[in-house]
Coordinates of C-alpha atoms in Angstrom, one line a residue:
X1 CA 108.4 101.6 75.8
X2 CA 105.3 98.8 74.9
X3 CA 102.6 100.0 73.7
X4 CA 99.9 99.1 76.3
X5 CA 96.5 99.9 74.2
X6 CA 96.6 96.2 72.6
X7 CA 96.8 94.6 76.3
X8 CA 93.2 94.2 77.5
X9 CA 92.5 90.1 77.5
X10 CA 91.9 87.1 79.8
X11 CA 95.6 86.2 79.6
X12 CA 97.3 89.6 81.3
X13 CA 97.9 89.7 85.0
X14 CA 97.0 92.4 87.0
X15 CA 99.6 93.0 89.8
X16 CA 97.2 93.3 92.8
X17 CA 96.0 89.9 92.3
X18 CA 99.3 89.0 93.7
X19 CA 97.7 90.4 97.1
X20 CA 95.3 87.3 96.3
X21 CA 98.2 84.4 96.9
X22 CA 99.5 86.5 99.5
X23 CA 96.9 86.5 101.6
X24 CA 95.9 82.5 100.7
X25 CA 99.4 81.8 101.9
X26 CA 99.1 83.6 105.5
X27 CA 95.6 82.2 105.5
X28 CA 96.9 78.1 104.8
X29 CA 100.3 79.7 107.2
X30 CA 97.6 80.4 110.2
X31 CA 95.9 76.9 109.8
X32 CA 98.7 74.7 110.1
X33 CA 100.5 76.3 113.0
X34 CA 100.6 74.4 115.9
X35 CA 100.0 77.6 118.1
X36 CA 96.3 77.6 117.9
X37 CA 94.3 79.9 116.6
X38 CA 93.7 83.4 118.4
X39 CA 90.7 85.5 119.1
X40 CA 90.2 87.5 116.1
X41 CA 91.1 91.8 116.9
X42 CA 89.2 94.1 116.1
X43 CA 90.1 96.9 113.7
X44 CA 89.6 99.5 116.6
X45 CA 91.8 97.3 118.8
X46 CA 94.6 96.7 115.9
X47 CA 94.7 100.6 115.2
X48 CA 95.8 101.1 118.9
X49 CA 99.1 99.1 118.2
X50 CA 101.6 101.3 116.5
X51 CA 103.8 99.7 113.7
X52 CA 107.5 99.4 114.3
X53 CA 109.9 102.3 113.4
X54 CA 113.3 101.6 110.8
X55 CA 116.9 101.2 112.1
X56 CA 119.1 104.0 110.6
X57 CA 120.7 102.9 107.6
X58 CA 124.0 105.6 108.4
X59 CA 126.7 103.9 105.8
X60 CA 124.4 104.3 102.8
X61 CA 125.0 107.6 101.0
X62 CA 124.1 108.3 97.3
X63 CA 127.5 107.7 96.0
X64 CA 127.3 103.9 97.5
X65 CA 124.1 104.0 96.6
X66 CA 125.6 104.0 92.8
X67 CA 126.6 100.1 93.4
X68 CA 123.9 99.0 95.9
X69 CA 122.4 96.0 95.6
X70 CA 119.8 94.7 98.1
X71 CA 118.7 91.4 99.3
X72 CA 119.1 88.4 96.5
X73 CA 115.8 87.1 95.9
X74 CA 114.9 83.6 94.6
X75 CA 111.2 83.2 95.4
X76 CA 111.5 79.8 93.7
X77 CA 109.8 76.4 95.2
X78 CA 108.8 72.9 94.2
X79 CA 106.6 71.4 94.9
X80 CA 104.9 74.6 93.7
X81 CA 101.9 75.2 96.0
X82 CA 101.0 78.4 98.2
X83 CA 101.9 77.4 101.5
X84 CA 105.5 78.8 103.1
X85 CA 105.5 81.6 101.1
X86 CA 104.1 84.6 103.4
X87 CA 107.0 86.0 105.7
X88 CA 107.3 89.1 108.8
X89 CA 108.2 91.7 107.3
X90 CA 111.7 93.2 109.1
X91 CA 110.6 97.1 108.9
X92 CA 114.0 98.0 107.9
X93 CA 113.2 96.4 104.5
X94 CA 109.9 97.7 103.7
X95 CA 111.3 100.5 101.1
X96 CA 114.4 99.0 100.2
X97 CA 117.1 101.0 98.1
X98 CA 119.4 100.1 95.1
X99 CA 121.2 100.9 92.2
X100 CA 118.0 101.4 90.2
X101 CA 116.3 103.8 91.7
X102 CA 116.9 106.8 90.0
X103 CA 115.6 104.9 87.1
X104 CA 112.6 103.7 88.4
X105 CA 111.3 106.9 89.8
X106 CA 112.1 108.5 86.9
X107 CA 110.5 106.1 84.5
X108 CA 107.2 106.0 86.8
X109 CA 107.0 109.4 86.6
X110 CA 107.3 109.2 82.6
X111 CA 104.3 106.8 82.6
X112 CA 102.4 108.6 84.7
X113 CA 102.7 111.7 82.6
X114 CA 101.8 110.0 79.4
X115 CA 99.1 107.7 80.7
X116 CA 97.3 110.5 83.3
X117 CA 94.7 108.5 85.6
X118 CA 94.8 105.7 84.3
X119 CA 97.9 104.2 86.7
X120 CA 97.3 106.8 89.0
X121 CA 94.0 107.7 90.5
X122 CA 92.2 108.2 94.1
X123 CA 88.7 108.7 95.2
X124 CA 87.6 111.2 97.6
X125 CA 87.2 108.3 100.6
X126 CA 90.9 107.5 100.1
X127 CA 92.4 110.8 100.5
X128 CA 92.8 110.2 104.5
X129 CA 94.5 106.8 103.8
X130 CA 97.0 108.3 100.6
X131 CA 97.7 111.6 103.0
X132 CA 98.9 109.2 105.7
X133 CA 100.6 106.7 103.6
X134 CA 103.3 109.8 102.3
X135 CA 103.6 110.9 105.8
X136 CA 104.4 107.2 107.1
X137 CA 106.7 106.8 103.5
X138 CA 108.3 110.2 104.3
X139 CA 109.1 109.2 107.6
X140 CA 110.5 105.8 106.9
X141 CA 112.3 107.2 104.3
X142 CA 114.5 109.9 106.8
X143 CA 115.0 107.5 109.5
X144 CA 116.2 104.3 107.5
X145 CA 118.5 106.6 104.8
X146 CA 119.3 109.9 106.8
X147 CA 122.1 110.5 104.1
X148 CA 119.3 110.1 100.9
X149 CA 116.8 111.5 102.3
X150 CA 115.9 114.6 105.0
X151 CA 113.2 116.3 106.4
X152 CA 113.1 120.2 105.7
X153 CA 110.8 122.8 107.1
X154 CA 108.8 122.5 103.7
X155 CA 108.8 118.8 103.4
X156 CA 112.0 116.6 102.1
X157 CA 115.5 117.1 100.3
X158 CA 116.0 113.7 98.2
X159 CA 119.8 113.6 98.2
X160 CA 119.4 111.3 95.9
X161 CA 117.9 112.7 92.8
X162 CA 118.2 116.2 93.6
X163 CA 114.8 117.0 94.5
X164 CA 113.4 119.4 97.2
X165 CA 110.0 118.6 97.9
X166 CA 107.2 120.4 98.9
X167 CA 105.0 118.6 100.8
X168 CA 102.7 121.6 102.5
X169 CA 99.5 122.0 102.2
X170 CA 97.5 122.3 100.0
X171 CA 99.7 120.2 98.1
X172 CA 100.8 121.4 94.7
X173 CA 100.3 117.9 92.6
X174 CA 98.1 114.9 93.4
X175 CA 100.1 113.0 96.8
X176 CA 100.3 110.0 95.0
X177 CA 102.8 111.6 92.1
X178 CA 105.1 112.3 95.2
X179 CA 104.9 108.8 96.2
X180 CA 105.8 107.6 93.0
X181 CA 108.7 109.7 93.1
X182 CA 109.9 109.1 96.3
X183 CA 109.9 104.9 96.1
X184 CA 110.3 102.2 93.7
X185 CA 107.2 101.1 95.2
X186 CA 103.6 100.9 93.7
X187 CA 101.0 101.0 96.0
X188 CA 97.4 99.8 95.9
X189 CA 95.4 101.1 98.8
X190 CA 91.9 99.2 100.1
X191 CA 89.4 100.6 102.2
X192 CA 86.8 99.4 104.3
X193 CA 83.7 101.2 103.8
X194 CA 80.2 101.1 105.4
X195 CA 79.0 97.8 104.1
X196 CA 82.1 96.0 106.5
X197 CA 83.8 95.1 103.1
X198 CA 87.4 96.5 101.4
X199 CA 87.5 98.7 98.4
X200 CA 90.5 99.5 95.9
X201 CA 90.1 103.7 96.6
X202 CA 93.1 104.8 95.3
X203 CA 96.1 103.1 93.3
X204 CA 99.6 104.8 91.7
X205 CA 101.2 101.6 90.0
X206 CA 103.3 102.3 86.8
X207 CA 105.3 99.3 87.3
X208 CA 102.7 96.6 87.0
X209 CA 104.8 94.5 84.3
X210 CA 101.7 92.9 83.0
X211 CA 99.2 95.4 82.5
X212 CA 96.9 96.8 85.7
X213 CA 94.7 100.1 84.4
X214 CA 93.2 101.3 87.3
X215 CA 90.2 103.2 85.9
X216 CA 87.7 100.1 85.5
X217 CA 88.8 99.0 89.2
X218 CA 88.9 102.0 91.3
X219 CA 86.0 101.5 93.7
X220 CA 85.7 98.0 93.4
X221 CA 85.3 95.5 95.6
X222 CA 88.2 92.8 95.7
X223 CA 85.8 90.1 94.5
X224 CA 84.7 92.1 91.3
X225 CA 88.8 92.9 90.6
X226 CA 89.8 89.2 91.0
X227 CA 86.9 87.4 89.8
X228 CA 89.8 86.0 87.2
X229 CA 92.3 84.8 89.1
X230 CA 93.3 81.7 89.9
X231 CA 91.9 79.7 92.4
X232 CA 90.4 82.9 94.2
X233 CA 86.4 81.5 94.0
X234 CA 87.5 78.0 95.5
X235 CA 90.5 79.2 98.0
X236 CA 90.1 82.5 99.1
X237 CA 87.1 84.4 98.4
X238 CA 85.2 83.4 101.9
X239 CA 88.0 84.2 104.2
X240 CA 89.6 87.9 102.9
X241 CA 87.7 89.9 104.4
X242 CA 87.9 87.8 107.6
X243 CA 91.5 88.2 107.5
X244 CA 91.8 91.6 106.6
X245 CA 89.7 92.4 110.0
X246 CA 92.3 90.8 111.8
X247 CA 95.6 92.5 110.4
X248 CA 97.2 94.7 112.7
X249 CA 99.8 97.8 111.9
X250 CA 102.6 96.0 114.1
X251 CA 102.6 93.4 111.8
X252 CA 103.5 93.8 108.5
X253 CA 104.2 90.8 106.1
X254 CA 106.1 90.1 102.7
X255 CA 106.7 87.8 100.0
X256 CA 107.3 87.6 96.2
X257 CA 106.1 86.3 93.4
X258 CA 108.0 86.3 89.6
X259 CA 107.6 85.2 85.9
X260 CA 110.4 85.4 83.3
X261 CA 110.8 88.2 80.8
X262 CA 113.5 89.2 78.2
X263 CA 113.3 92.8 78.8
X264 CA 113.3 95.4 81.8
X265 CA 110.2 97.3 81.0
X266 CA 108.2 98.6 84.0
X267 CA 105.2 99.0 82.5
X268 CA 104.5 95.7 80.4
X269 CA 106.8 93.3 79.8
X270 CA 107.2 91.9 76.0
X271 CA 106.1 88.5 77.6
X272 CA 102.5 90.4 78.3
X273 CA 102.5 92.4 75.0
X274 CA 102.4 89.3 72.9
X275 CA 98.8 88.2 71.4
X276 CA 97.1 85.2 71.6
X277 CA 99.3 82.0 70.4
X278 CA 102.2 84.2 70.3
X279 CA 105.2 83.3 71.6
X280 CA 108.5 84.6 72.2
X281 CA 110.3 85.8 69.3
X282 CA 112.9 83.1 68.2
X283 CA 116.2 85.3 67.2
X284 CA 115.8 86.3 71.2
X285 CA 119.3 86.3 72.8
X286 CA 119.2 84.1 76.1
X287 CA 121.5 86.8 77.6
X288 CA 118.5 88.6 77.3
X289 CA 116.2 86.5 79.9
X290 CA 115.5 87.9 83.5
X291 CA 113.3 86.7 86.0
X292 CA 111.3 89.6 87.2
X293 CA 110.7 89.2 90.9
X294 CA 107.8 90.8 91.9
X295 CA 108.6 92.0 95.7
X296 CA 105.4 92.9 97.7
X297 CA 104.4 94.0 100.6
X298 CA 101.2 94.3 103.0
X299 CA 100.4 96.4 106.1
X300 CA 97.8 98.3 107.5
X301 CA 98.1 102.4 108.4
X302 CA 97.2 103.0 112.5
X303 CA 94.7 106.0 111.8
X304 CA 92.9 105.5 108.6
X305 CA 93.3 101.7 108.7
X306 CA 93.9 101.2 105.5
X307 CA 95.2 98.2 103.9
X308 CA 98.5 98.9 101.4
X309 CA 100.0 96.8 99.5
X310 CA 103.0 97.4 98.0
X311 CA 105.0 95.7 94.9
X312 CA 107.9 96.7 93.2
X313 CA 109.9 94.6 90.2
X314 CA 113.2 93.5 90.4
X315 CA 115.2 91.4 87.4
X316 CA 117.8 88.9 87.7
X317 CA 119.3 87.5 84.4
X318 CA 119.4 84.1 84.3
X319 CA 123.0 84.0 83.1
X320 CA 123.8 85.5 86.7
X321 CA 122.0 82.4 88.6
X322 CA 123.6 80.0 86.5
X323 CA 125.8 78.7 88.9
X324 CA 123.7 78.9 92.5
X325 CA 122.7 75.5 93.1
X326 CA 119.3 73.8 91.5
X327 CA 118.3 77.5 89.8
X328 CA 118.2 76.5 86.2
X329 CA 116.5 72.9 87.2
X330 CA 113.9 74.8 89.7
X331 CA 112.9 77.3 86.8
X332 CA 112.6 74.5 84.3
X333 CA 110.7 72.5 86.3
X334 CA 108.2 75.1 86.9
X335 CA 107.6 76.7 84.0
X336 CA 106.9 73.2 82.8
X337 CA 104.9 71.0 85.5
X338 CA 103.6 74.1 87.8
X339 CA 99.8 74.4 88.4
X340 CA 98.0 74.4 84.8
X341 CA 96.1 77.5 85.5
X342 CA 99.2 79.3 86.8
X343 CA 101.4 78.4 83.4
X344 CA 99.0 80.1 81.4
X345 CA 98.4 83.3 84.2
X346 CA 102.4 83.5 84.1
X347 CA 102.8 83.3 80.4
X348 CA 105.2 80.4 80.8
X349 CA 103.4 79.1 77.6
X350 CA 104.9 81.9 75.7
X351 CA 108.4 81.0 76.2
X352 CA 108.3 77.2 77.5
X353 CA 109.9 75.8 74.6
X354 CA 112.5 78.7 73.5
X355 CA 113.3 78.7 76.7
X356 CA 113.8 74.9 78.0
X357 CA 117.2 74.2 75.7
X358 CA 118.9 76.9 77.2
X359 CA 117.6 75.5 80.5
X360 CA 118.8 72.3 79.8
X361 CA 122.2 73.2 79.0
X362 CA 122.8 75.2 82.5
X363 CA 121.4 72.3 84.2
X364 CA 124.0 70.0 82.5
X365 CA 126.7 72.6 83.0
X366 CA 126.0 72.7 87.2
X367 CA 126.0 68.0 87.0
X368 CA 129.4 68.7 85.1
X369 CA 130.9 71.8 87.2
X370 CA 129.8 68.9 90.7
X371 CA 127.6 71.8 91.4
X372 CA 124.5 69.3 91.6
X373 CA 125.0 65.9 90.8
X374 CA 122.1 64.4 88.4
X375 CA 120.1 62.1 91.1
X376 CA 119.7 65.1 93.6
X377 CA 115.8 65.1 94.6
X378 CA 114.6 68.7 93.4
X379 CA 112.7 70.5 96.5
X380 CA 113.0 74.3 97.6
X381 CA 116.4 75.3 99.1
X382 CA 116.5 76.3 102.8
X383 CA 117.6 79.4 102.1
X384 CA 114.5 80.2 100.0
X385 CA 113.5 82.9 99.2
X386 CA 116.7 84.3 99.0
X387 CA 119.9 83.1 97.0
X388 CA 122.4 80.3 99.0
X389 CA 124.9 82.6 99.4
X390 CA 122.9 85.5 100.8
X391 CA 123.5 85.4 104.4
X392 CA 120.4 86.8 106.6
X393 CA 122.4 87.5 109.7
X394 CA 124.9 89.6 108.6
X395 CA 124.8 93.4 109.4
X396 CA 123.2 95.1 106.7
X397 CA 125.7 97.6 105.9
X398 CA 126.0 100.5 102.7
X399 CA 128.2 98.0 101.2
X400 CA 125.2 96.0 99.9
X401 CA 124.7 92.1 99.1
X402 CA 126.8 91.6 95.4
X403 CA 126.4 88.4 93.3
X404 CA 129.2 86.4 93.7
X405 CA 128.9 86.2 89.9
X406 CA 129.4 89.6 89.2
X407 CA 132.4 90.0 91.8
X408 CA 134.1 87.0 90.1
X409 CA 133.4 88.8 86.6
X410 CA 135.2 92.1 87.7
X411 CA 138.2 90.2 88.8
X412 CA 138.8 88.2 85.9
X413 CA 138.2 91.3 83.5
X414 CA 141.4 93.3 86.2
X415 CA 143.5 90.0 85.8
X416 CA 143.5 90.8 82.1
X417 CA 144.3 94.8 82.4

């Protein structure tokens, strides 16, 4: 695992500043409807609507769970801006399962041990909201995968891992650990307090992939945590706490973010260990390169009203997207022409120009395979942000969503057995 200590600088990315563009994207989502706008709830009248409850996910069991893969995501767009990149969150998908997750909970749980507070911490004003955010994951958790996970008398049986939980009180560990062994997720929980404005109160996030050390931002107002983000003074910082007044439990949202890595680290990607005019090593297999999708989440608990926001990585290797239309020439055209202030916030700096031959050659590859032909105009694919062959409106089943790549990969290796 990276070493974390030499990480503090301008040029890392904190996770939750993701909540930042997903927020601006809602907010820019609101203003161009044609619907109008609408009178603006209150938080007492948005805690009265209840959010809604999971579909049973009954063909999943852990053995399926082995091979699972989940929804295909390719959060890729050009011409790179911030609009049409917020979506409704289908409840069924706000904790989603895969192959990885024994791995993940167990490497979160490794961090947490060796780091102590600092990715995992609460204040004593966030103890309602983290109490009620393991209830409400404990409860999504039995009723979307009754055969991983099930309520006992003394909390929950993860089917999964093995693991009978104790969940009465007074609780034995700090809540959060439990949540960090329960999900994939990290979670970033923001308070209103007396003032009318939100507070980061408590935080377990061992997967941030950049580097996000909660100590110097627990209690903080969102405007001291994000004063370096991008585009936060001039797009956003007048209307969050507007819009986080009028978020209401029923209605969660989603969305997801990425940069490219060569690794599958949790907590801090190579890309984000690298100094100052650093870039990425040259001997670096391209086999090696993943795009780390950064899946998040946002919703507000009924009773404490807390806002969470939830994130949790997932990697694609490029070599598995070569052949899904306009991937190689989207990523390219990105990492070289996006926003100036988001190529440096991404690190796309540190691996532009390693990266772009390889690019170049899988783009040449799809013109000679009649996958694209060389003219096409580049734009975002209608099935954004999910791959072309991911097809929303079929049942979600425990058979999962596999690559085609990967399925075409296992039957050529049987044709030569």
């Amino acid at each position: 695992m990276i070493d974390p200590t030499p990480l503090f600088g301008l040029h890392l990315v904190p996770v939750l500043a993701i909540l930042i563009w997903l927020v601006y994207s809602y907010l820019i989502k609101k203003r161009s409807s044609l619907t109008g706008s609408k009178p603006v709830a209150s938080e007492k009248d948005a805690g009265l609507e209840l959010p809604p409850e999971p579909t049973p996910l009954e063909d999943l069991t852990p053995e399926k769970l082995k091979s699972y893969d989940d929804r295909p995501w390719r959060p890729f767009r050009w011409p790179y801006h911030q609009t049409m990149s917020i979506f409704k969150l289908d409840i069924n998908h706000w904790l989603d399962m895969d192959k990885w997750y024994e791995r993940y909970v167990n490497e979160k749980m490794d961090i947490i041990r060796k780091t102590g507070k600092e990715y995992c911490d609460s204040l004593p004003d966030g103890e309602d909201a983290v109490e009620e955010l393991l209830e409400t994951v404990v409860n999504h958790l039995t009723m979307r995968y009754p055969k991983l996970f099930v309520k006992t008398d003394i909390g929950l049986d993860n089917l999964v891992t093995g693991e009978k939980m104790d969940l009465r009180k007074p609780f034995k560990e700090p809540p959060l650990h439990y949540l960090a062994r329960l999900t994939k997720e990290d979670f970033y929980i923001v308070k209103k307090r007396e003032d009318g404005r939100h507070y980061l109160v408590a935080a377990v996030v061992p997967a941030p992939g950049g580097f996000f050390g909660v100590q110097n931002k627990m209690g903080q107002h969102l405007d001291v945590i994000h004063h370096e983000v991008p585009y936060y003074e001039e797009k956003l910082k007048v209307s969050m706490e507007r819009w986080f007044a009028r978020m209401k439990p029923a209605d969660p949202v989603e969305r997801a973010s990425w940069f490219i890595c060569w690794d599958h680290e949790l907590l801090c990607n190579g890309i984000y260990a690298l100094g100052p005019g650093e870039t990425v090593p040259d001997d670096t297999s391209y086999s090696k390169y993943n795009v780390r999708v950064c899946r998040q989440t946002l919703r507000r608990l009924p009773k404490s009203q807390a806002i969470i926001f939830s994130n949790h990585p997932i990697f694609y290797s490029i070599e598995e997207m070569k052949d899904e239309p306009f991937v190689p020439s989207m990523l390219k055209k990105v990492v070289l022409e996006g926003p100036e202030k988001i190529l440096k916030y991404k690190g796309f700096e540190k691996c532009d120009q390693h990266l772009i031959p390889y690019l170049d050659r899988l783009i040449q590859r799809q013109i000679d395979l009649g996958i694209i032909q060389a003219d096409d105009p580049l734009r975002t694919r209608p099935s954004y942000p999910f791959a072309d062959w991911y097809d929303p409106n079929e049942k979600h089943t425990g058979k999962g969503y596999t690559n085609p790549f990967f399925k075409k990969a296992e039957e050529e290796r049987e044709g030569m057995d």
